[in-house]
Amino acid sequence: MLRTKPGALAPLCVNCQKSVTQEEITMHISGDEPSLRTDLAAAYRLLDHYGWSDQVFTHISVRLPSETPTFLINAYGLMPEEVTASNLVKIDTEGNKIDNTNIEVNPAGFTIHSAIHAARHDAVCVMHTHTMAGMAVAALEEGLQPLNQTSMAFHNRLAYYNYEGIPLDLGVRERLVAALGDHKCMILRNHGLLTVGRSVAEAFFYMYYLNKACEIQIEAMKTGRKLIVPSASDCEFTAQQFDNPRYHNQSVELVWSALRRKLDRMNADYRC
């Protein structure tokens, strides 16, 4: 339930009594825990909005600024649409609950996220999904093909991790990190998609377009017709265009701001 506070730029959540300002819905993240909690909760709600939910088995995490690697992740058993800024679980890379809570987190999710947060300083946010298109492409021997300019953004910029079972054994963390290398995006073969970003906004941006690239490929393959694959030089040129920092950073900021406005129009209780 939303109402508008006099002078506020956007709705006020009756439950949490927090007004939404224009500054709060930009990509810029100050690094403080409340802001990171709100952004992460927003990502979970958007995941549900786009139909990427895998019931209670989808997970996104964000690393908090601290001396030891500590991150936030959803409580195991919550659907993405139930996640809020306050019910996220704070945990370190050794599995210790920082708030002394007995709430559990997804064991496989912990393995994946703890591995990357511990190894990659730039991986502020780690997002993993089991989307239909992502899982379909993850099952193809050739992986993602540059069939569209969206797909070309990932040309020679996509890591692959070979399937070796549900990642419950912490021993897989080293191999997972080695497979990812310094890439921002990875296809877990026979499993799903993974992206990392310097912010929640960036990780979500990568996931949206990586999944879109997979959707394009599956739709093109359904036609049964011969597929056009541009030259390697054209694909690389297009990828470099997407890599341009000015274009990339502006795109991430504009998209995230628009998505947060969408969420606030729909239901701002994720902020509570």
Backbone as numpy.savetxt, mean C-alpha at the origin, in Angstrom:
# Nx Ny Nz CAx CAy CAz Cx Cy Cz
-21.53 9.19 10.97 -22.38 10.38 10.97 -21.50 11.61 10.97
-21.76 12.54 10.06 -20.92 13.72 9.92 -21.74 14.98 10.08
-21.13 15.99 10.60 -21.72 17.32 10.59 -20.62 18.31 10.29
-20.98 19.53 9.99 -19.98 20.53 9.65 -19.81 21.52 10.79
-18.59 21.71 11.20 -18.26 22.66 12.26 -18.11 24.05 11.65
-18.69 25.06 12.24 -18.54 26.41 11.68 -17.07 26.77 11.46
-16.77 27.17 10.24 -15.40 27.57 9.92 -14.51 26.44 9.45
-15.00 25.19 9.58 -14.19 24.05 9.14 -14.24 23.94 7.63
-13.18 23.40 7.06 -13.12 23.25 5.61 -13.78 21.97 5.14
-14.00 21.04 6.05 -14.57 19.76 5.67 -15.35 19.21 6.86
-15.99 18.03 6.72 -16.84 17.53 7.79 -16.11 17.27 9.09
-16.91 17.19 10.16 -16.41 16.86 11.49 -17.00 15.52 11.88
-16.17 14.60 12.32 -16.65 13.30 12.77 -17.22 13.45 14.17
-18.51 13.12 14.35 -19.16 13.28 15.64 -18.49 12.41 16.70
-18.01 11.22 16.28 -17.43 10.30 17.25 -16.10 10.79 17.80
-15.25 11.35 16.93 -13.92 11.74 17.39 -13.79 13.25 17.57
-14.77 14.02 17.09 -14.79 15.47 17.28 -13.54 16.15 16.74
-13.08 15.69 15.56 -11.90 16.29 14.94 -12.29 16.90 13.60
-12.03 18.18 13.44 -12.34 18.80 12.15 -11.26 18.43 11.14
-11.63 18.41 9.88 -10.73 18.03 8.80 -10.29 19.29 8.08
-9.02 19.61 8.13 -8.52 20.81 7.48 -7.89 20.46 6.15
-7.73 21.46 5.28 -7.12 21.23 3.98 -5.70 20.71 4.12
-4.97 21.22 5.15 -3.59 20.80 5.32 -3.49 19.30 5.64
-4.52 18.76 6.31 -4.47 17.37 6.72 -4.66 16.41 5.55
-5.25 16.89 4.45 -5.55 15.97 3.36 -4.55 16.10 2.21
-3.40 16.66 2.48 -2.34 16.69 1.48 -1.39 15.52 1.73
-0.51 15.26 0.77 0.41 14.15 0.89 1.40 14.35 2.03
1.72 15.60 2.34 2.78 15.86 3.32 2.47 15.17 4.64
3.40 14.42 5.13 3.25 13.73 6.40 4.36 14.22 7.32
3.96 14.75 8.48 4.95 15.34 9.37 5.82 14.28 10.02
5.35 13.04 10.06 6.11 11.99 10.69 5.64 11.69 12.09
4.70 12.47 12.62 4.21 12.21 13.96 3.22 11.05 13.92
3.11 10.34 15.01 2.28 9.13 15.05 0.82 9.37 14.71
0.17 10.41 15.23 -1.24 10.62 14.88 -1.47 10.76 13.38
-0.60 11.51 12.70 -0.75 11.68 11.26 -0.55 10.37 10.52
0.43 9.60 10.94 0.69 8.32 10.29 -0.45 7.34 10.54
-1.02 7.36 11.73 -2.17 6.51 12.03 -3.35 6.86 11.12
-3.60 8.13 10.95 -4.73 8.56 10.13 -4.53 8.17 8.68
-3.32 8.37 8.16 -3.03 8.00 6.77 -3.17 6.49 6.56
-2.68 5.72 7.52 -2.75 4.27 7.37 -4.20 3.78 7.42
-4.97 4.33 8.35 -6.39 3.96 8.41 -7.09 4.33 7.11
-6.73 5.47 6.53 -7.31 5.88 5.25 -6.99 4.87 4.16
-5.76 4.36 4.16 -5.36 3.38 3.15 -6.19 2.11 3.26
-6.45 1.67 4.49 -7.28 0.48 4.67 -8.70 0.71 4.13
-9.27 1.87 4.39 -10.62 2.16 3.91 -10.65 2.24 2.38
-9.60 2.81 1.80 -9.54 2.90 0.34 -9.35 1.51 -0.27
-8.60 0.67 0.40 -8.42 -0.70 -0.06 -9.79 -1.39 -0.17
-10.62 -1.17 0.85 -11.96 -1.74 0.81 -12.79 -1.10 -0.30
-12.69 0.21 -0.45 -13.47 0.93 -1.46 -13.20 0.41 -2.87
-11.94 0.08 -3.16 -11.58 -0.38 -4.50 -11.77 -1.89 -4.68
-12.29 -2.56 -3.68 -12.54 -3.99 -3.82 -11.30 -4.85 -3.72
-10.28 -4.38 -3.04 -9.03 -5.13 -2.91 -8.98 -5.96 -1.64
-10.02 -5.93 -0.86 -10.03 -6.63 0.42 -9.99 -8.14 0.23
-9.25 -8.82 1.08 -9.27 -10.27 1.15 -9.72 -10.63 2.57
-10.93 -10.18 2.88 -11.50 -10.39 4.21 -10.56 -9.81 5.28
-10.09 -10.64 6.21 -9.22 -10.14 7.29 -7.74 -10.41 6.99
-7.44 -10.82 5.75 -6.09 -11.27 5.44 -5.28 -10.28 4.61
-5.74 -9.06 4.50 -4.98 -8.02 3.78 -4.29 -7.13 4.81
-3.06 -6.71 4.52 -2.36 -5.91 5.51 -1.49 -4.82 4.88
-1.50 -3.69 5.54 -0.67 -2.53 5.20 -0.02 -2.09 6.50
1.19 -1.61 6.43 1.86 -1.14 7.65 2.56 0.18 7.38
2.84 0.89 8.46 3.61 2.14 8.36 4.60 2.18 9.51
5.84 2.53 9.19 6.88 2.60 10.22 6.81 3.92 10.96
6.96 3.85 12.26 6.93 5.04 13.10 8.34 5.55 13.33
8.49 6.86 13.54 9.82 7.40 13.85 10.23 6.99 15.26
11.23 6.15 15.38 11.72 5.69 16.68 13.12 5.15 16.51
13.82 5.00 17.63 15.20 4.51 17.58 15.25 3.06 17.09
14.28 2.25 17.49 14.21 0.87 17.02 13.06 0.76 16.03
13.19 -0.08 15.00 12.12 -0.22 14.01 10.79 -0.62 14.64
9.82 0.27 14.57 8.49 0.04 15.12 7.47 0.41 14.07
6.43 -0.38 13.94 5.46 -0.06 12.91 4.03 -0.33 13.38
3.08 0.23 12.64 1.65 0.03 12.88 1.09 -0.91 11.84
0.18 -1.77 12.25 -0.48 -2.70 11.34 -1.87 -2.98 11.90
-2.76 -3.53 11.09 -4.11 -3.78 11.55 -4.18 -4.95 12.52
-5.17 -4.89 13.40 -5.43 -6.00 14.32 -5.97 -7.18 13.54
-5.46 -8.37 13.81 -5.88 -9.57 13.09 -7.35 -9.86 13.40
-8.14 -9.99 12.35 -9.56 -10.26 12.51 -10.44 -9.10 12.10
-9.86 -7.91 11.95 -10.64 -6.76 11.51 -10.68 -6.71 9.99
-11.85 -6.41 9.45 -11.99 -6.14 8.02 -11.40 -4.76 7.75
-10.94 -4.48 6.53 -10.37 -3.16 6.24 -11.30 -2.01 6.56
-12.62 -2.19 6.37 -13.55 -1.11 6.64 -13.76 -0.87 8.13
-13.19 -1.75 8.97 -13.30 -1.57 10.42 -12.07 -0.90 11.02
-11.04 -0.74 10.23 -9.79 -0.17 10.75 -9.95 1.33 10.97
-9.49 1.80 12.11 -9.47 3.22 12.42 -8.08 3.60 12.92
-7.84 4.88 13.04 -6.53 5.35 13.48 -6.19 4.83 14.88
-7.20 4.66 15.72 -6.93 4.27 17.11 -6.83 2.77 17.34
-7.36 1.94 16.43 -7.29 0.50 16.70 -6.15 -0.21 15.97
-5.25 0.56 15.38 -4.05 -0.03 14.80 -3.12 -0.53 15.91
-2.38 -1.58 15.61 -1.50 -2.19 16.61 -0.07 -1.73 16.39
0.58 -1.29 17.47 1.99 -0.87 17.41 2.87 -2.03 17.83
3.81 -2.39 16.95 4.63 -3.57 17.18 6.04 -3.32 16.66
7.03 -3.99 17.24 8.39 -3.84 16.72 8.73 -5.03 15.83
9.92 -4.99 15.23 10.28 -6.01 14.26 10.62 -7.36 14.90
10.62 -7.40 16.23 10.84 -8.67 16.93 9.52 -9.28 17.39
8.42 -8.56 17.13 7.11 -9.08 17.48 6.58 -8.62 18.81
7.28 -7.69 19.45 6.83 -7.19 20.75 5.76 -6.11 20.57
4.64 -6.25 21.27 3.58 -5.24 21.24 4.01 -4.07 22.13
4.11 -2.91 21.54 4.62 -1.75 22.27 3.64 -1.28 23.33
2.35 -1.42 23.09 1.33 -0.93 24.04 0.87 -2.03 25.00
1.64 -3.12 25.08 1.30 -4.23 25.98 -0.12 -4.75 25.76
-0.54 -4.75 24.52 -1.87 -5.25 24.18 -1.81 -6.74 23.89
-2.94 -7.41 24.08 -3.00 -8.83 23.73 -3.64 -9.05 22.37
-3.86 -7.98 21.63 -4.43 -8.07 20.29 -3.40 -8.67 19.35
-3.82 -9.64 18.56 -2.91 -10.32 17.65 -2.84 -9.62 16.30
-1.74 -9.88 15.58 -1.59 -9.41 14.21 -1.41 -10.63 13.31
-1.69 -10.46 12.03 -1.56 -11.56 11.08 -0.11 -12.08 11.09
0.12 -13.35 11.41 1.49 -13.88 11.48 2.26 -13.74 10.17
1.62 -14.07 9.04 2.29 -13.94 7.76 2.55 -12.47 7.44
1.59 -11.64 7.82 1.75 -10.20 7.61 2.93 -9.67 8.41
3.06 -10.14 9.65 4.19 -9.70 10.48 5.51 -10.07 9.82
5.61 -11.28 9.30 6.85 -11.72 8.65 7.23 -10.78 7.52
6.28 -10.50 6.64 6.55 -9.67 5.47 6.91 -8.24 5.87
6.09 -7.64 6.70 6.27 -6.23 7.02 7.48 -5.98 7.92
7.69 -6.85 8.89 8.85 -6.67 9.77 10.15 -6.78 8.97
10.17 -7.69 8.01 11.38 -7.88 7.20 11.74 -6.61 6.45
10.76 -6.02 5.80 11.03 -4.87 4.94 11.28 -3.62 5.76
10.51 -3.40 6.82 10.74 -2.22 7.66 12.12 -2.25 8.31
12.59 -3.42 8.67 13.90 -3.53 9.31 15.03 -3.30 8.32
14.81 -3.65 7.05 15.89 -3.61 6.06 15.91 -2.35 5.21
14.76 -1.73 5.00 14.67 -0.61 4.07 14.27 0.68 4.80
15.22 1.59 4.92 14.94 2.85 5.60 13.88 3.67 4.86
13.86 3.53 3.54 12.91 4.31 2.74 11.51 3.70 2.73
11.36 2.51 3.26 10.06 1.83 3.25 9.24 2.26 4.46
8.74 3.47 4.40 7.90 3.97 5.49 6.58 3.21 5.51
6.05 2.93 4.34 4.80 2.18 4.23 5.02 0.95 3.36
4.47 -0.17 3.79 4.52 -1.42 3.03 3.08 -1.90 2.84
2.71 -2.16 1.60 1.33 -2.56 1.28 1.35 -3.87 0.51
0.52 -4.81 0.96 0.44 -6.12 0.32 -1.02 -6.46 0.06
-1.33 -6.91 -1.15 -2.71 -7.22 -1.50 -2.82 -8.56 -2.20
-4.04 -9.10 -2.17 -4.40 -10.32 -2.89 -5.53 -9.97 -3.87
-5.29 -9.04 -4.76 -6.33 -8.68 -5.72 -6.44 -9.77 -6.79
-7.61 -9.86 -7.43 -7.81 -10.89 -8.43 -6.82 -10.75 -9.59
-6.69 -9.52 -10.10 -5.77 -9.29 -11.22 -4.33 -9.53 -10.80
-3.97 -9.07 -9.61 -2.61 -9.25 -9.13 -2.24 -10.70 -8.96
-3.16 -11.48 -8.40 -2.90 -12.91 -8.23 -2.83 -13.63 -9.57
-3.64 -13.17 -10.53 -3.63 -13.80 -11.85 -2.28 -13.59 -12.54
-1.80 -12.36 -12.54 -0.51 -12.08 -13.17 0.62 -12.76 -12.40
0.48 -12.87 -11.08 1.49 -13.54 -10.28 1.61 -15.02 -10.63
0.59 -15.56 -11.30 0.61 -16.96 -11.70 1.15 -17.17 -13.11
1.45 -16.07 -13.81 1.95 -16.18 -15.18 3.47 -16.25 -15.19
4.00 -17.17 -15.98 5.46 -17.33 -16.06 6.14 -16.05 -16.52
5.51 -15.34 -17.47 6.12 -14.11 -18.00 5.93 -12.90 -17.11
5.11 -13.03 -16.09 4.89 -11.90 -15.19 4.18 -10.75 -15.86
4.45 -9.53 -15.39 3.81 -8.34 -15.94 4.46 -7.93 -17.25
3.66 -7.71 -18.28 4.16 -7.32 -19.60 3.83 -5.84 -19.87
4.68 -5.14 -20.62 4.47 -3.70 -20.89 3.46 -3.48 -22.03
2.21 -3.79 -21.78 1.19 -3.73 -22.82 0.51 -2.38 -22.92
0.76 -1.51 -21.95 0.09 -0.20 -21.89 1.04 0.75 -21.18
0.84 2.06 -21.39 1.78 2.99 -20.75 1.74 2.89 -19.22
0.60 2.50 -18.66 0.54 2.26 -17.21 1.49 1.15 -16.83
1.49 0.09 -17.61 2.38 -1.06 -17.34 3.84 -0.68 -17.54
4.10 0.21 -18.48 5.49 0.59 -18.79 6.16 1.34 -17.64
5.36 1.89 -16.74 5.94 2.56 -15.57 6.77 1.58 -14.74
6.48 0.28 -14.87 7.16 -0.73 -14.07 8.21 -1.50 -14.87
8.49 -1.04 -16.09 9.46 -1.73 -16.94 10.84 -1.75 -16.28
11.37 -2.95 -16.07 12.68 -3.14 -15.41 12.73 -2.51 -14.01
11.58 -2.33 -13.41 11.50 -1.71 -12.09 10.63 -2.53 -11.15
10.50 -3.79 -11.46 9.61 -4.66 -10.71 10.36 -5.91 -10.26
10.31 -6.18 -8.96 10.98 -7.37 -8.41 10.01 -8.54 -8.39
10.57 -9.74 -8.30 9.77 -10.96 -8.21 10.31 -11.83 -7.08
9.38 -12.41 -6.34 9.76 -13.32 -5.25 9.08 -14.66 -5.49
9.87 -15.72 -5.59 9.33 -17.04 -5.88 8.60 -17.63 -4.67
7.49 -18.24 -4.94 6.64 -18.78 -3.87 7.33 -19.91 -3.12
7.22 -19.88 -1.80 7.77 -20.95 -0.97 6.87 -21.22 0.23
5.56 -21.07 0.02 4.62 -21.34 1.09 4.16 -20.07 1.79
3.18 -20.22 2.69 2.73 -19.07 3.49 3.90 -18.62 4.36
4.24 -17.34 4.35 5.44 -16.87 5.06 5.27 -16.79 6.57
5.16 -17.93 7.20 5.03 -17.98 8.66 6.38 -18.12 9.36
7.35 -18.69 8.65 8.69 -18.89 9.19 9.49 -17.61 9.01
10.01 -17.07 10.09 10.78 -15.83 10.01 12.05 -15.99 9.18
12.43 -17.23 8.89 13.61 -17.47 8.08 13.47 -16.97 6.66
12.24 -16.74 6.20 12.05 -16.27 4.82 12.33 -14.78 4.70
12.45 -14.09 5.82 12.59 -12.62 5.75 13.81 -12.19 4.95
14.91 -12.87 5.15 16.14 -12.51 4.44 15.98 -12.70 2.94
15.32 -13.77 2.53 15.12 -14.03 1.10 14.12 -13.05 0.50
13.13 -12.68 1.26 12.14 -11.72 0.79 12.79 -10.36 0.54
13.61 -9.93 1.47 14.30 -8.64 1.34 15.30 -8.68 0.19
15.98 -9.81 0.02 16.94 -9.94 -1.08 16.24 -9.86 -2.42
15.07 -10.47 -2.51 14.32 -10.43 -3.77 13.84 -9.02 -4.08
13.40 -8.30 -3.07 12.91 -6.93 -3.27 14.04 -6.00 -3.67
15.21 -6.18 -3.08 16.34 -5.30 -3.40 15.99 -3.86 -3.10
16.27 -2.96 -4.07 15.94 -1.55 -3.86 14.70 -1.14 -4.66
13.93 -2.13 -5.11 12.72 -1.84 -5.87 11.60 -1.31 -4.98
10.66 -0.62 -5.59 9.49 -0.11 -4.87 8.29 -1.05 -5.01
8.34 -1.94 -5.99 7.20 -2.81 -6.28 7.68 -4.23 -6.52
6.85 -5.20 -6.11 7.23 -6.60 -6.27 5.98 -7.45 -6.48
6.14 -8.45 -7.33 5.11 -9.47 -7.49 5.58 -10.71 -6.75
4.77 -11.15 -5.80 5.05 -12.39 -5.09 4.40 -13.50 -5.91
5.20 -14.28 -6.60 4.67 -15.27 -7.54 3.70 -16.23 -6.83
2.61 -16.51 -7.53 1.56 -17.40 -7.00 0.97 -16.88 -5.69
1.04 -15.55 -5.52 0.60 -14.99 -4.24 -0.11 -13.64 -4.44
0.61 -12.59 -4.75 -0.03 -11.28 -4.87 0.97 -10.17 -5.14
0.57 -8.95 -4.78 1.36 -7.76 -5.07 1.86 -7.11 -3.78
2.99 -6.40 -3.91 3.55 -5.67 -2.77 4.19 -4.39 -3.26
3.96 -3.30 -2.52 4.59 -2.03 -2.83 5.13 -1.40 -1.56
6.16 -0.58 -1.71 6.68 0.19 -0.58 6.75 1.65 -1.02
6.64 2.55 -0.03 6.70 3.96 -0.36 7.29 4.76 0.77
7.72 5.97 0.45 8.26 6.88 1.46 7.15 7.47 2.31
5.94 7.18 1.92 4.75 7.61 2.66 3.64 6.63 2.34
2.56 6.69 3.12 1.39 5.87 2.81 0.87 6.25 1.43
0.89 7.54 1.14 0.41 8.04 -0.15 1.16 7.40 -1.31
2.48 7.30 -1.19 3.28 6.77 -2.29 3.07 5.26 -2.44
3.02 4.53 -1.34 2.81 3.09 -1.43 1.45 2.79 -2.05
0.43 3.58 -1.68 -0.90 3.36 -2.25 -0.92 3.71 -3.73
-0.22 4.76 -4.10 -0.13 5.17 -5.51 0.46 4.05 -6.35
1.57 3.49 -5.87 2.20 2.39 -6.60 1.26 1.19 -6.70
0.57 0.87 -5.61 -0.32 -0.28 -5.62 -1.48 -0.08 -6.59
-2.04 1.11 -6.60 -3.16 1.37 -7.50 -2.76 1.10 -8.95
-1.61 1.63 -9.35 -1.22 1.51 -10.76 -0.60 0.16 -11.08
0.02 -0.50 -10.11 0.51 -1.85 -10.36 -0.68 -2.79 -10.56
-1.70 -2.65 -9.72 -2.89 -3.48 -9.89 -3.61 -3.14 -11.19
-3.65 -1.86 -11.54 -4.27 -1.45 -12.80 -3.54 -2.07 -13.99
-2.22 -2.11 -13.93 -1.43 -2.72 -15.00 -1.77 -4.21 -15.13
-1.97 -4.87 -13.99 -2.35 -6.29 -14.02 -3.74 -6.46 -14.62
-4.66 -5.58 -14.27 -6.02 -5.64 -14.83 -5.99 -5.47 -16.35
-5.19 -4.52 -16.82 -5.07 -4.29 -18.26 -4.57 -5.54 -18.96
-3.55 -6.18 -18.38 -2.98 -7.37 -19.01 -3.99 -8.51 -19.08
-4.70 -8.74 -18.00 -5.69 -9.83 -17.99 -6.79 -9.56 -19.00
-7.26 -8.32 -19.09 -8.30 -7.98 -20.05 -7.80 -8.15 -21.49
-6.56 -7.73 -21.74 -6.00 -7.88 -23.09 -5.84 -9.36 -23.45
-5.43 -10.17 -22.50 -5.25 -11.60 -22.76 -6.57 -12.30 -23.03
-7.64 -11.80 -22.46 -8.97 -12.40 -22.65 -9.42 -12.35 -24.11
-8.91 -11.39 -24.85 -9.34 -11.26 -26.25 -8.84 -12.42 -27.10
-7.76 -13.04 -26.68 -7.19 -14.13 -27.46 -6.44 -13.68 -28.70
-6.32 -12.40 -28.87 -5.62 -11.85 -30.04 -4.15 -11.64 -29.73
-3.35 -11.46 -30.79 -1.92 -11.21 -30.60 -1.72 -9.87 -29.93
-0.88 -9.85 -28.90 -0.65 -8.64 -28.12 0.53 -7.85 -28.68
0.41 -6.54 -28.68 1.49 -5.66 -29.14 2.37 -5.30 -27.95
3.63 -5.61 -28.04 4.60 -5.26 -27.00 5.57 -4.25 -27.60
5.57 -3.00 -27.10 6.48 -1.98 -27.63 7.94 -2.38 -27.45
8.81 -1.68 -28.15 10.24 -1.97 -28.05 10.74 -1.68 -26.65
11.84 -2.32 -26.28 12.44 -2.12 -24.96 12.84 -0.66 -24.77
13.31 -0.02 -25.83 13.74 1.38 -25.72 12.54 2.29 -25.46
11.40 2.02 -26.11 10.21 2.83 -25.87 9.67 2.61 -24.46
9.74 1.39 -24.01 9.28 1.09 -22.64 10.15 1.79 -21.61
11.47 1.77 -21.82 12.38 2.41 -20.89 12.19 3.93 -20.90
12.01 4.50 -22.08 11.79 5.93 -22.17 10.54 6.34 -21.40
9.47 5.56 -21.55 8.22 5.85 -20.84 8.40 5.71 -19.34
9.12 4.67 -18.92 9.38 4.47 -17.49 10.15 5.64 -16.90
11.12 6.15 -17.65 11.89 7.30 -17.18 11.01 8.54 -17.07
10.05 8.68 -17.97 9.12 9.80 -17.87 8.33 9.72 -16.56
7.86 8.52 -16.23 7.14 8.34 -14.97 8.04 8.57 -13.76
9.33 8.26 -13.91 10.28 8.40 -12.81 10.62 9.84 -12.48
10.37 10.75 -13.41 10.73 12.15 -13.20 10.21 12.61 -11.83
11.10 13.02 -10.92 10.67 13.35 -9.56 9.57 14.40 -9.49
9.66 15.40 -10.33 8.65 16.45 -10.29 7.29 15.91 -10.67
7.24 15.11 -11.74 5.98 14.51 -12.18 5.47 13.53 -11.14
6.35 12.65 -10.67 5.95 11.60 -9.73 5.42 12.19 -8.42
6.20 13.09 -7.81 5.82 13.64 -6.51 4.51 14.43 -6.59
4.36 15.19 -7.66 3.13 15.95 -7.82 1.94 15.02 -8.01
2.13 13.96 -8.80 1.05 13.01 -9.05 0.62 12.34 -7.75
1.59 11.90 -6.96 1.27 11.24 -5.70 0.50 12.19 -4.78
0.97 13.42 -4.69 0.32 14.40 -3.80 -1.11 14.70 -4.25
-1.29 14.92 -5.56 -2.63 15.24 -6.07 -3.60 14.08 -5.87
-3.14 12.88 -6.17 -4.01 11.70 -6.04 -4.38 11.45 -4.58
-3.40 11.51 -3.67 -3.68 11.23 -2.27 -4.62 12.29 -1.68
-4.41 13.53 -2.01 -5.30 14.59 -1.52 -6.73 14.35 -2.00
-6.88 13.96 -3.26 -8.21 13.70 -3.81 -8.85 12.48 -3.14
-8.06 11.45 -2.88 -8.58 10.25 -2.24 -9.02 10.53 -0.81
-8.25 11.33 -0.09 -8.64 11.67 1.28 -9.93 12.50 1.29
-10.09 13.39 0.31 -11.34 14.14 0.22 -12.51 13.20 -0.04
-12.28 12.22 -0.92 -13.32 11.22 -1.20 -13.74 10.50 0.07
-12.75 10.04 0.82 -13.04 9.33 2.06 -13.82 10.19 3.04
-13.42 11.45 3.17 -14.08 12.33 4.12 -15.52 12.63 3.71
-15.79 12.60 2.42 -17.18 12.77 1.98 -17.99 11.51 2.27
-17.35 10.35 2.16 -18.04 9.08 2.37 -18.29 8.82 3.84
-17.25 8.86 4.63 -17.34 8.59 6.07 -15.98 8.85 6.69
-15.91 9.82 7.56 -14.61 10.20 8.15 -14.32 9.49 9.45
-15.07 8.42 9.78 -14.83 7.78 11.06 -13.54 6.99 11.12
-12.85 6.82 9.97 -11.54 6.18 9.99 -10.54 6.98 10.80
-10.82 8.27 10.98 -9.92 9.15 11.73 -10.00 8.93 13.24
-11.05 8.27 13.70 -11.28 8.14 15.16 -10.29 7.18 15.81
